[in-house]
Tab-separated table of N, CA and C in Angstrom:
chain	number	residue	atom	x	y	z
A	1	PHE	N	0.200	6.837	-20.940
A	1	PHE	CA	-0.448	6.079	-19.888
A	1	PHE	C	-1.836	6.627	-19.668
A	2	ILE	N	-2.716	5.813	-19.182
A	2	ILE	CA	-4.137	6.133	-19.062
A	2	ILE	C	-4.399	7.383	-18.221
A	3	PHE	N	-3.695	7.551	-17.129
A	3	PHE	CA	-3.991	8.660	-16.226
A	3	PHE	C	-3.443	9.983	-16.715
A	4	MET	N	-2.340	9.966	-17.436
A	4	MET	CA	-1.753	11.212	-17.931
A	4	MET	C	-2.769	11.955	-18.784
A	5	GLN	N	-3.422	11.248	-19.677
A	5	GLN	CA	-4.395	11.879	-20.555
A	5	GLN	C	-5.642	12.299	-19.777
A	6	LEU	N	-6.117	11.460	-18.876
A	6	LEU	CA	-7.325	11.776	-18.121
A	6	LEU	C	-7.110	12.933	-17.141
A	7	LEU	N	-5.906	13.093	-16.647
A	7	LEU	CA	-5.626	14.198	-15.734
A	7	LEU	C	-5.473	15.528	-16.471
A	8	THR	N	-4.979	15.474	-17.680
A	8	THR	CA	-4.756	16.721	-18.414
A	8	THR	C	-5.894	17.073	-19.364
A	9	PHE	N	-6.663	16.083	-19.816
A	9	PHE	CA	-7.806	16.317	-20.693
A	9	PHE	C	-9.030	15.645	-20.065
A	10	PRO	N	-9.739	16.366	-19.205
A	10	PRO	CA	-10.887	15.760	-18.506
A	10	PRO	C	-11.916	15.172	-19.467
A	11	SER	N	-12.477	14.048	-19.063
A	11	SER	CA	-13.510	13.355	-19.831
A	11	SER	C	-14.774	13.278	-18.993
A	12	SER	N	-15.846	12.831	-19.620
A	12	SER	CA	-17.097	12.668	-18.875
A	12	SER	C	-16.979	11.482	-17.923
A	13	SER	N	-17.809	11.485	-16.905
A	13	SER	CA	-17.789	10.398	-15.915
A	13	SER	C	-18.072	9.048	-16.560
A	14	GLN	N	-18.974	9.027	-17.525
A	14	GLN	CA	-19.300	7.769	-18.203
A	14	GLN	C	-18.103	7.252	-18.990
A	15	ASP	N	-17.398	8.145	-19.682
A	15	ASP	CA	-16.211	7.734	-20.437
A	15	ASP	C	-15.136	7.192	-19.498
A	16	ILE	N	-14.965	7.870	-18.379
A	16	ILE	CA	-13.958	7.453	-17.394
A	16	ILE	C	-14.306	6.063	-16.850
A	17	GLN	N	-15.562	5.858	-16.471
A	17	GLN	CA	-15.995	4.559	-15.952
A	17	GLN	C	-15.753	3.462	-16.979
A	18	MET	N	-16.078	3.737	-18.240
A	18	MET	CA	-15.900	2.747	-19.288
A	18	MET	C	-14.415	2.415	-19.496
A	19	ILE	N	-13.572	3.431	-19.468
A	19	ILE	CA	-12.132	3.217	-19.623
A	19	ILE	C	-11.612	2.335	-18.489
A	20	PHE	N	-12.022	2.635	-17.270
A	20	PHE	CA	-11.556	1.868	-16.114
A	20	PHE	C	-12.059	0.432	-16.157
A	21	GLU	N	-13.310	0.252	-16.514
A	21	GLU	CA	-13.862	-1.104	-16.585
A	21	GLU	C	-13.191	-1.912	-17.694
A	22	ASP	N	-12.888	-1.273	-18.825
A	22	ASP	CA	-12.234	-1.960	-19.943
A	22	ASP	C	-10.768	-2.281	-19.664
A	23	SER	N	-10.178	-1.608	-18.685
A	23	SER	CA	-8.756	-1.823	-18.409
A	23	SER	C	-8.465	-3.180	-17.781
A	24	CYS	N	-9.475	-3.815	-17.185
A	24	CYS	CA	-9.321	-5.115	-16.502
A	24	CYS	C	-8.327	-5.053	-15.343
A	25	ILE	N	-8.124	-3.875	-14.801
A	25	ILE	CA	-7.276	-3.687	-13.618
A	25	ILE	C	-8.218	-3.510	-12.436
A	26	SER	N	-7.906	-4.155	-11.330
A	26	SER	CA	-8.794	-4.046	-10.163
A	26	SER	C	-8.888	-2.586	-9.732
A	27	PRO	N	-10.051	-2.170	-9.248
A	27	PRO	CA	-10.228	-0.775	-8.844
A	27	PRO	C	-9.223	-0.306	-7.790
A	28	SER	N	-8.908	-1.148	-6.822
A	28	SER	CA	-7.945	-0.724	-5.799
A	28	SER	C	-6.562	-0.513	-6.419
A	29	ASN	N	-6.187	-1.364	-7.381
A	29	ASN	CA	-4.910	-1.163	-8.065
A	29	ASN	C	-4.943	0.082	-8.947
A	30	LEU	N	-6.097	0.361	-9.563
A	30	LEU	CA	-6.236	1.589	-10.351
A	30	LEU	C	-6.017	2.815	-9.465
A	31	LEU	N	-6.588	2.779	-8.278
A	31	LEU	CA	-6.450	3.904	-7.361
A	31	LEU	C	-4.996	4.090	-6.943
A	32	MET	N	-4.318	2.992	-6.672
A	32	MET	CA	-2.903	3.081	-6.294
A	32	MET	C	-2.050	3.589	-7.458
A	33	LEU	N	-2.358	3.128	-8.662
A	33	LEU	CA	-1.630	3.609	-9.836
A	33	LEU	C	-1.859	5.097	-10.062
A	34	LEU	N	-3.098	5.533	-9.902
A	34	LEU	CA	-3.415	6.951	-10.061
A	34	LEU	C	-2.606	7.790	-9.083
A	35	LEU	N	-2.550	7.360	-7.828
A	35	LEU	CA	-1.789	8.115	-6.833
A	35	LEU	C	-0.294	8.110	-7.146
A	36	LYS	N	0.212	7.002	-7.644
A	36	LYS	CA	1.632	6.955	-7.989
A	36	LYS	C	1.951	7.915	-9.136
A	37	VAL	N	1.051	8.003	-10.107
A	37	VAL	CA	1.236	8.955	-11.205
A	37	VAL	C	1.200	10.374	-10.653
A	38	TRP	N	0.236	10.667	-9.797
A	38	TRP	CA	0.114	11.992	-9.206
A	38	TRP	C	1.353	12.338	-8.376
A	39	LEU	N	1.798	11.397	-7.563
A	39	LEU	CA	2.927	11.641	-6.668
A	39	LEU	C	4.269	11.679	-7.397
A	40	ASN	N	4.285	11.182	-8.619
A	40	ASN	CA	5.497	11.230	-9.433
A	40	ASN	C	5.822	12.674	-9.813
A	41	GLY	N	4.802	13.513	-9.932
A	41	GLY	CA	5.006	14.922	-10.243
A	41	GLY	C	5.311	15.206	-11.699
A	42	SER	N	5.118	14.224	-12.568
A	42	SER	CA	5.463	14.406	-13.977
A	42	SER	C	4.356	15.064	-14.794
A	43	ILE	N	3.215	15.306	-14.180
A	43	ILE	CA	2.100	15.918	-14.893
A	43	ILE	C	2.224	17.426	-14.772
A	44	SER	N	2.293	18.091	-15.906
A	44	SER	CA	2.369	19.546	-15.868
A	44	SER	C	1.084	20.125	-16.437
A	45	GLU	N	0.542	21.040	-15.720
A	45	GLU	CA	-0.709	21.685	-16.119
A	45	GLU	C	-0.590	23.147	-15.737
A	46	SER	N	-0.984	24.008	-16.632
A	46	SER	CA	-0.880	25.439	-16.355
A	46	SER	C	-1.857	25.871	-15.265
A	47	ASN	N	-2.933	25.125	-15.102
A	47	ASN	CA	-3.928	25.468	-14.090
A	47	ASN	C	-3.989	24.348	-13.046
A	48	PRO	N	-3.315	24.522	-11.907
A	48	PRO	CA	-3.282	23.462	-10.895
A	48	PRO	C	-4.660	23.138	-10.315
A	49	ILE	N	-5.568	24.095	-10.310
A	49	ILE	CA	-6.911	23.841	-9.782
A	49	ILE	C	-7.623	22.810	-10.649
A	50	LEU	N	-7.502	22.939	-11.973
A	50	LEU	CA	-8.104	21.953	-12.882
A	50	LEU	C	-7.482	20.576	-12.694
A	51	LEU	N	-6.197	20.553	-12.424
A	51	LEU	CA	-5.495	19.291	-12.213
A	51	LEU	C	-6.005	18.592	-10.945
A	52	VAL	N	-6.190	19.351	-9.886
A	52	VAL	CA	-6.700	18.778	-8.633
A	52	VAL	C	-8.150	18.327	-8.819
A	53	GLN	N	-8.935	19.087	-9.567
A	53	GLN	CA	-10.314	18.674	-9.852
A	53	GLN	C	-10.334	17.373	-10.645
A	54	ALA	N	-9.435	17.252	-11.614
A	54	ALA	CA	-9.358	16.020	-12.402
A	54	ALA	C	-8.954	14.847	-11.515
A	55	LEU	N	-7.997	15.056	-10.617
A	55	LEU	CA	-7.586	14.002	-9.684
A	55	LEU	C	-8.768	13.568	-8.824
A	56	SER	N	-9.525	14.526	-8.333
A	56	SER	CA	-10.686	14.228	-7.507
A	56	SER	C	-11.737	13.439	-8.290
A	57	THR	N	-12.008	13.857	-9.519
A	57	THR	CA	-12.993	13.170	-10.361
A	57	THR	C	-12.564	11.736	-10.642
A	58	LEU	N	-11.299	11.538	-10.981
A	58	LEU	CA	-10.805	10.189	-11.268
A	58	LEU	C	-10.866	9.313	-10.021
A	59	THR	N	-10.491	9.882	-8.887
A	59	THR	CA	-10.520	9.120	-7.638
A	59	THR	C	-11.942	8.697	-7.295
A	60	LEU	N	-12.883	9.611	-7.434
A	60	LEU	CA	-14.286	9.281	-7.175
A	60	LEU	C	-14.791	8.203	-8.133
A	61	SER	N	-14.399	8.294	-9.396
A	61	SER	CA	-14.823	7.288	-10.383
A	61	SER	C	-14.301	5.910	-10.013
A	62	ILE	N	-13.067	5.848	-9.569
A	62	ILE	CA	-12.485	4.558	-9.182
A	62	ILE	C	-13.157	4.036	-7.917
A	63	LEU	N	-13.396	4.917	-6.947
A	63	LEU	CA	-14.060	4.487	-5.706
A	63	LEU	C	-15.436	3.909	-5.991
A	64	GLY	N	-16.095	4.406	-7.023
A	64	GLY	CA	-17.396	3.883	-7.402
A	64	GLY	C	-17.346	2.447	-7.873
A	65	LEU	N	-16.168	1.988	-8.273
A	65	LEU	CA	-16.005	0.615	-8.755
A	65	LEU	C	-15.577	-0.357	-7.656
A	66	ILE	N	-15.130	0.170	-6.522
A	66	ILE	CA	-14.603	-0.666	-5.442
A	66	ILE	C	-15.769	-1.211	-4.613
A	67	SER	N	-15.699	-2.497	-4.308
A	67	SER	CA	-16.762	-3.118	-3.509
A	67	SER	C	-16.687	-2.617	-2.069
A	68	LYS	N	-17.818	-2.657	-1.390
A	68	LYS	CA	-17.896	-2.158	-0.014
A	68	LYS	C	-17.063	-2.998	0.947
A	69	ASP	N	-16.846	-4.259	0.599
A	69	ASP	CA	-16.093	-5.152	1.479
A	69	ASP	C	-14.592	-4.901	1.414
A	70	GLU	N	-14.149	-4.232	0.385
A	70	GLU	CA	-12.714	-4.012	0.179
A	70	GLU	C	-12.308	-2.720	0.881
A	71	THR	N	-11.587	-2.833	1.986
A	71	THR	CA	-11.198	-1.643	2.740
A	71	THR	C	-9.695	-1.561	3.006
A	72	SER	N	-8.962	-2.603	2.740
A	72	SER	CA	-7.537	-2.613	3.071
A	72	SER	C	-6.727	-1.655	2.205
A	73	PHE	N	-7.286	-1.218	1.088
A	73	PHE	CA	-6.532	-0.340	0.197
A	73	PHE	C	-6.277	1.033	0.815
A	74	TRP	N	-7.087	1.470	1.801
A	74	TRP	CA	-6.859	2.778	2.419
A	74	TRP	C	-5.497	2.811	3.105
A	75	TYR	N	-5.157	1.724	3.782
A	75	TYR	CA	-3.844	1.655	4.441
A	75	TYR	C	-2.729	1.683	3.402
A	76	GLU	N	-2.911	0.974	2.306
A	76	GLU	CA	-1.911	0.964	1.236
A	76	GLU	C	-1.743	2.361	0.638
A	77	LEU	N	-2.845	3.078	0.485
A	77	LEU	CA	-2.772	4.446	-0.037
A	77	LEU	C	-1.986	5.340	0.917
A	78	GLN	N	-2.199	5.171	2.208
A	78	GLN	CA	-1.439	5.951	3.186
A	78	GLN	C	0.053	5.682	3.066
A	79	LYS	N	0.416	4.421	2.871
A	79	LYS	CA	1.830	4.078	2.714
A	79	LYS	C	2.419	4.716	1.462
A	80	ILE	N	1.687	4.636	0.348
A	80	ILE	CA	2.169	5.212	-0.901
A	80	ILE	C	2.358	6.721	-0.745
A	81	ILE	N	1.378	7.383	-0.154
A	81	ILE	CA	1.442	8.838	0.017
A	81	ILE	C	2.590	9.222	0.948
A	82	SER	N	2.745	8.497	2.037
A	82	SER	CA	3.783	8.849	3.010
A	82	SER	C	5.191	8.635	2.475
A	83	ASN	N	5.349	7.818	1.445
A	83	ASN	CA	6.675	7.562	0.867
A	83	ASN	C	7.029	8.515	-0.270
A	84	SER	N	6.169	9.478	-0.549
A	84	SER	CA	6.420	10.406	-1.643
A	84	SER	C	7.489	11.423	-1.272
A	85	CYS	N	8.297	11.795	-2.255
A	85	CYS	CA	9.322	12.822	-2.060
A	85	CYS	C	8.761	14.228	-2.289
A	86	LEU	N	7.626	14.322	-2.936
A	86	LEU	CA	7.008	15.612	-3.217
A	86	LEU	C	5.920	15.882	-2.180
A	87	SER	N	6.287	16.588	-1.125
A	87	SER	CA	5.363	16.755	-0.007
A	87	SER	C	4.105	17.529	-0.387
A	88	GLY	N	4.191	18.445	-1.311
A	88	GLY	CA	3.010	19.193	-1.738
A	88	GLY	C	2.001	18.315	-2.443
A	89	HIS	N	2.487	17.508	-3.367
A	89	HIS	CA	1.605	16.562	-4.061
A	89	HIS	C	1.033	15.546	-3.068
A	90	ALA	N	1.884	15.080	-2.171
A	90	ALA	CA	1.447	14.099	-1.177
A	90	ALA	C	0.388	14.699	-0.251
A	91	LEU	N	0.566	15.959	0.129
A	91	LEU	CA	-0.410	16.613	0.999
A	91	LEU	C	-1.770	16.717	0.314
A	92	LEU	N	-1.788	17.130	-0.949
A	92	LEU	CA	-3.057	17.209	-1.679
A	92	LEU	C	-3.722	15.837	-1.797
A	93	ALA	N	-2.931	14.823	-2.088
A	93	ALA	CA	-3.471	13.470	-2.206
A	93	ALA	C	-4.010	12.980	-0.860
A	94	ALA	N	-3.287	13.272	0.215
A	94	ALA	CA	-3.715	12.837	1.548
A	94	ALA	C	-5.011	13.521	1.961
A	95	ILE	N	-5.130	14.811	1.681
A	95	ILE	CA	-6.355	15.534	2.033
A	95	ILE	C	-7.537	14.966	1.252
A	96	LEU	N	-7.326	14.715	-0.031
A	96	LEU	CA	-8.386	14.146	-0.862
A	96	LEU	C	-8.794	12.762	-0.347
A	97	CYS	N	-7.827	11.896	-0.103
A	97	CYS	CA	-8.121	10.541	0.371
A	97	CYS	C	-8.748	10.557	1.761
A	98	GLN	N	-8.301	11.478	2.611
A	98	GLN	CA	-8.881	11.597	3.947
A	98	GLN	C	-10.372	11.917	3.842
A	99	HIS	N	-10.690	12.874	3.008
A	99	HIS	CA	-12.088	13.266	2.825
A	99	HIS	C	-12.914	12.113	2.247
A	100	LEU	N	-12.389	11.463	1.237
A	100	LEU	CA	-13.127	10.369	0.593
A	100	LEU	C	-13.281	9.173	1.528
A	101	SER	N	-12.261	8.894	2.314
A	101	SER	CA	-12.335	7.789	3.267
A	101	SER	C	-13.444	8.035	4.284
A	102	LYS	N	-13.513	9.247	4.805
A	102	LYS	CA	-14.575	9.592	5.756
A	102	LYS	C	-15.944	9.449	5.110
A	103	ALA	N	-16.064	9.957	3.893
A	103	ALA	CA	-17.351	9.906	3.195
A	103	ALA	C	-17.795	8.462	2.965
A	104	VAL	N	-16.858	7.616	2.531
A	104	VAL	CA	-17.182	6.211	2.273
A	104	VAL	C	-17.594	5.511	3.564
A	105	HIS	N	-16.827	5.701	4.629
A	105	HIS	CA	-17.148	5.041	5.900
A	105	HIS	C	-18.446	5.564	6.495
A	106	ASN	N	-18.671	6.862	6.430
A	106	ASN	CA	-19.920	7.419	6.966
A	106	ASN	C	-21.122	6.867	6.219
A	107	THR	N	-21.015	6.748	4.904
A	107	THR	CA	-22.100	6.199	4.103
A	107	THR	C	-22.365	4.752	4.487
A	108	GLU	N	-21.304	3.971	4.671
A	108	GLU	CA	-21.456	2.569	5.051
A	108	GLU	C	-22.102	2.439	6.431
A	109	ILE	N	-21.685	3.266	7.370
A	109	ILE	CA	-22.219	3.191	8.728
A	109	ILE	C	-23.687	3.594	8.741
A	110	ILE	N	-24.025	4.656	8.031
A	110	ILE	CA	-25.423	5.094	7.973
A	110	ILE	C	-26.288	4.013	7.338
A	111	THR	N	-25.785	3.380	6.276
A	111	THR	CA	-26.527	2.299	5.631
A	111	THR	C	-26.736	1.144	6.598
A	112	THR	N	-25.699	0.790	7.353
A	112	THR	CA	-25.799	-0.294	8.324
A	112	THR	C	-26.817	0.042	9.412
A	113	ILE	N	-26.783	1.270	9.902
A	113	ILE	CA	-27.718	1.679	10.951
A	113	ILE	C	-29.156	1.586	10.454
A	114	LYS	N	-29.386	2.019	9.216
A	114	LYS	CA	-30.741	1.979	8.660
A	114	LYS	C	-31.223	0.553	8.447
A	115	GLU	N	-30.298	-0.356	8.118
A	115	GLU	CA	-30.681	-1.741	7.858
A	115	GLU	C	-30.954	-2.516	9.136
A	116	VAL	N	-30.337	-2.103	10.234
A	116	VAL	CA	-30.465	-2.828	11.491
A	116	VAL	C	-31.745	-2.397	12.188
A	117	LYS	N	-32.557	-3.378	12.516
A	117	LYS	CA	-33.776	-3.106	13.279
A	117	LYS	C	-33.608	-3.818	14.612
A	118	VAL	N	-33.378	-3.027	15.639
A	118	VAL	CA	-33.069	-3.580	16.950
A	118	VAL	C	-34.304	-3.470	17.850
A	119	ASP	N	-34.578	-4.558	18.543
A	119	ASP	CA	-35.650	-4.560	19.533
A	119	ASP	C	-35.168	-3.721	20.718
A	120	PRO	N	-35.876	-2.681	21.111
A	120	PRO	CA	-35.406	-1.807	22.181
A	120	PRO	C	-35.252	-2.521	23.524
A	121	ARG	N	-35.871	-3.669	23.690
A	121	ARG	CA	-35.754	-4.395	24.957
A	121	ARG	C	-34.448	-5.166	25.056
A	122	GLU	N	-33.797	-5.419	23.926
A	122	GLU	CA	-32.526	-6.144	23.955
A	122	GLU	C	-31.420	-5.187	24.372
A	123	LYS	N	-30.517	-5.674	25.236
A	123	LYS	CA	-29.455	-4.814	25.733
A	123	LYS	C	-28.319	-4.680	24.722
A	124	GLU	N	-27.786	-5.779	24.244
A	124	GLU	CA	-26.628	-5.748	23.341
A	124	GLU	C	-26.843	-6.813	22.275
A	125	THR	N	-26.778	-6.432	21.041
A	125	THR	CA	-26.945	-7.388	19.954
A	125	THR	C	-25.690	-7.427	19.109
A	126	ASP	N	-25.626	-8.437	18.252
A	126	ASP	CA	-24.492	-8.534	17.334
A	126	ASP	C	-24.431	-7.324	16.422
A	127	ALA	N	-25.574	-6.835	16.010
A	127	ALA	CA	-25.604	-5.671	15.120
A	127	ALA	C	-25.033	-4.438	15.807
A	128	GLU	N	-25.349	-4.261	17.080
A	128	GLU	CA	-24.811	-3.124	17.823
A	128	GLU	C	-23.298	-3.240	17.967
A	129	GLU	N	-22.830	-4.454	18.239
A	129	GLU	CA	-21.389	-4.670	18.356
A	129	GLU	C	-20.691	-4.387	17.031
A	130	GLU	N	-21.306	-4.828	15.943
A	130	GLU	CA	-20.743	-4.583	14.618
A	130	GLU	C	-20.701	-3.086	14.322
A	131	GLU	N	-21.753	-2.388	14.674
A	131	GLU	CA	-21.814	-0.938	14.467
A	131	GLU	C	-20.716	-0.245	15.264
A	132	GLU	N	-20.507	-0.685	16.507
A	132	GLU	CA	-19.471	-0.096	17.352
A	132	GLU	C	-18.086	-0.340	16.763
A	133	GLU	N	-17.848	-1.535	16.230
A	133	GLU	CA	-16.569	-1.843	15.595
A	133	GLU	C	-16.332	-0.955	14.375
A	134	GLU	N	-17.399	-0.704	13.605
A	134	GLU	CA	-17.268	0.161	12.436
A	134	GLU	C	-16.896	1.577	12.852
A	135	TRP	N	-17.493	2.074	13.936
A	135	TRP	CA	-17.160	3.410	14.409
A	135	TRP	C	-15.718	3.455	14.901
A	136	GLU	N	-15.262	2.395	15.578
A	136	GLU	CA	-13.876	2.344	16.037
A	136	GLU	C	-12.921	2.378	14.853
A	137	THR	N	-13.229	1.604	13.815
A	137	THR	CA	-12.400	1.585	12.619
A	137	THR	C	-12.351	2.972	11.987
A	138	LEU	N	-13.491	3.612	11.907
A	138	LEU	CA	-13.550	4.958	11.340
A	138	LEU	C	-12.711	5.925	12.159
A	139	THR	N	-12.785	5.845	13.475
A	139	THR	CA	-12.033	6.741	14.344
A	139	THR	C	-10.531	6.532	14.179
A	140	ILE	N	-10.100	5.292	14.155
A	140	ILE	CA	-8.677	4.998	13.989
A	140	ILE	C	-8.194	5.491	12.633
A	141	GLU	N	-8.946	5.195	11.596
A	141	GLU	CA	-8.556	5.611	10.249
A	141	GLU	C	-8.544	7.135	10.127
A	142	THR	N	-9.503	7.789	10.745
A	142	THR	CA	-9.554	9.256	10.719
A	142	THR	C	-8.314	9.832	11.382
A	143	GLU	N	-7.913	9.270	12.493
A	143	GLU	CA	-6.703	9.732	13.188
A	143	GLU	C	-5.454	9.500	12.342
A	144	GLN	N	-5.376	8.353	11.681
A	144	GLN	CA	-4.222	8.068	10.834
A	144	GLN	C	-4.119	9.072	9.696
A	145	TRP	N	-5.257	9.368	9.052
A	145	TRP	CA	-5.249	10.364	7.967
A	145	TRP	C	-4.884	11.743	8.508
A	146	ALA	N	-5.427	12.102	9.668
A	146	ALA	CA	-5.135	13.418	10.254
A	146	ALA	C	-3.648	13.549	10.564
A	147	ASN	N	-3.052	12.494	11.125
A	147	ASN	CA	-1.616	12.517	11.429
A	147	ASN	C	-0.785	12.634	10.156
A	148	LEU	N	-1.154	11.880	9.139
A	148	LEU	CA	-0.429	11.937	7.876
A	148	LEU	C	-0.521	13.338	7.269
A	149	CYS	N	-1.716	13.911	7.253
A	149	CYS	CA	-1.895	15.263	6.701
A	149	CYS	C	-1.090	16.293	7.485
A	150	GLU	N	-1.094	16.162	8.801
A	150	GLU	CA	-0.339	17.101	9.634
A	150	GLU	C	1.162	17.005	9.346
A	151	HIS	N	1.683	15.786	9.254
A	151	HIS	CA	3.113	15.611	8.962
A	151	HIS	C	3.471	16.148	7.578
A	152	LEU	N	2.608	15.868	6.608
A	152	LEU	CA	2.886	16.354	5.254
A	152	LEU	C	2.788	17.873	5.170
A	153	GLU	N	1.884	18.450	5.931
A	153	GLU	CA	1.783	19.916	5.958
A	153	GLU	C	3.055	20.528	6.539
A	154	LEU	N	3.552	19.936	7.606
A	154	LEU	CA	4.803	20.416	8.203
A	154	LEU	C	5.978	20.266	7.231
A	155	LEU	N	6.034	19.122	6.553
A	155	LEU	CA	7.104	18.909	5.580
A	155	LEU	C	7.016	19.892	4.414
A	156	THR	N	5.809	20.163	3.960
A	156	THR	CA	5.624	21.111	2.859
A	156	THR	C	6.048	22.509	3.293
A	157	ASN	N	5.648	22.922	4.492
A	157	ASN	CA	6.059	24.233	5.001
A	157	ASN	C	7.568	24.324	5.154
A	158	LEU	N	8.171	23.282	5.672
A	158	LEU	CA	9.620	23.248	5.821
A	158	LEU	C	10.317	23.323	4.458
A	159	SER	N	9.785	22.603	3.500
A	159	SER	CA	10.348	22.620	2.143
A	159	SER	C	10.242	24.011	1.521
A	160	LEU	N	9.110	24.656	1.738
A	160	LEU	CA	8.927	26.010	1.202
A	160	LEU	C	9.874	27.004	1.882
A	161	LEU	N	10.058	26.846	3.191
A	161	LEU	CA	10.957	27.740	3.911
A	161	LEU	C	12.413	27.558	3.489
A	162	THR	N	12.787	26.352	3.187
A	162	THR	CA	14.179	26.085	2.815
A	162	THR	C	14.417	26.269	1.314
A	163	GLY	N	13.345	26.530	0.580
A	163	GLY	CA	13.510	26.791	-0.851
A	163	GLY	C	13.571	25.563	-1.712
A	164	SER	N	13.273	24.401	-1.171
A	164	SER	CA	13.258	23.206	-2.010
A	164	SER	C	11.978	23.173	-2.839
A	165	LYS	N	11.884	22.267	-3.749
A	165	LYS	CA	10.750	22.222	-4.672
A	165	LYS	C	9.718	21.208	-4.221
A	166	ALA	N	9.082	21.472	-3.098
A	166	ALA	CA	8.130	20.533	-2.509
A	166	ALA	C	6.854	20.409	-3.321
A	167	LEU	N	6.468	21.468	-4.002
A	167	LEU	CA	5.192	21.443	-4.706
A	167	LEU	C	5.325	21.124	-6.173
A	168	GLN	N	6.504	20.899	-6.640
A	168	GLN	CA	6.669	20.585	-8.056
A	168	GLN	C	6.519	19.115	-8.316
């Protein structure tokens, strides 16, 4: 499968982008597939740090292909991660997605703020309302990711204390 090789044998960003574009799979579906492969726990690597770096690189490459208007996939990613039986893998995926979600939303909000030119004499404009809605969305999503990460951290700690294989 496409991700098994890319996770264990890192490629250049250009090669990764070309592979993803040639796959004819929508970027949001690629991201969900990548997380499912990661959460399956079937990838074995002697160096877990390299594996997490590869996951991060692949996730960033896929996010680069997703249009700015497409945002519903973050909720789907949360569902996929929360349904994982491997709490350690799920925790790493949640932390990565939480960080990337914040980065994507912050970039979008900053871009919107720079594009909006508001007359200081106007009290409330559509652009200001839109900006406020974007901040509300970011706040809600940030809380959802924080809650998911906290629950997964507790589950991972509990799994480690009881001797189960949470990180495998």
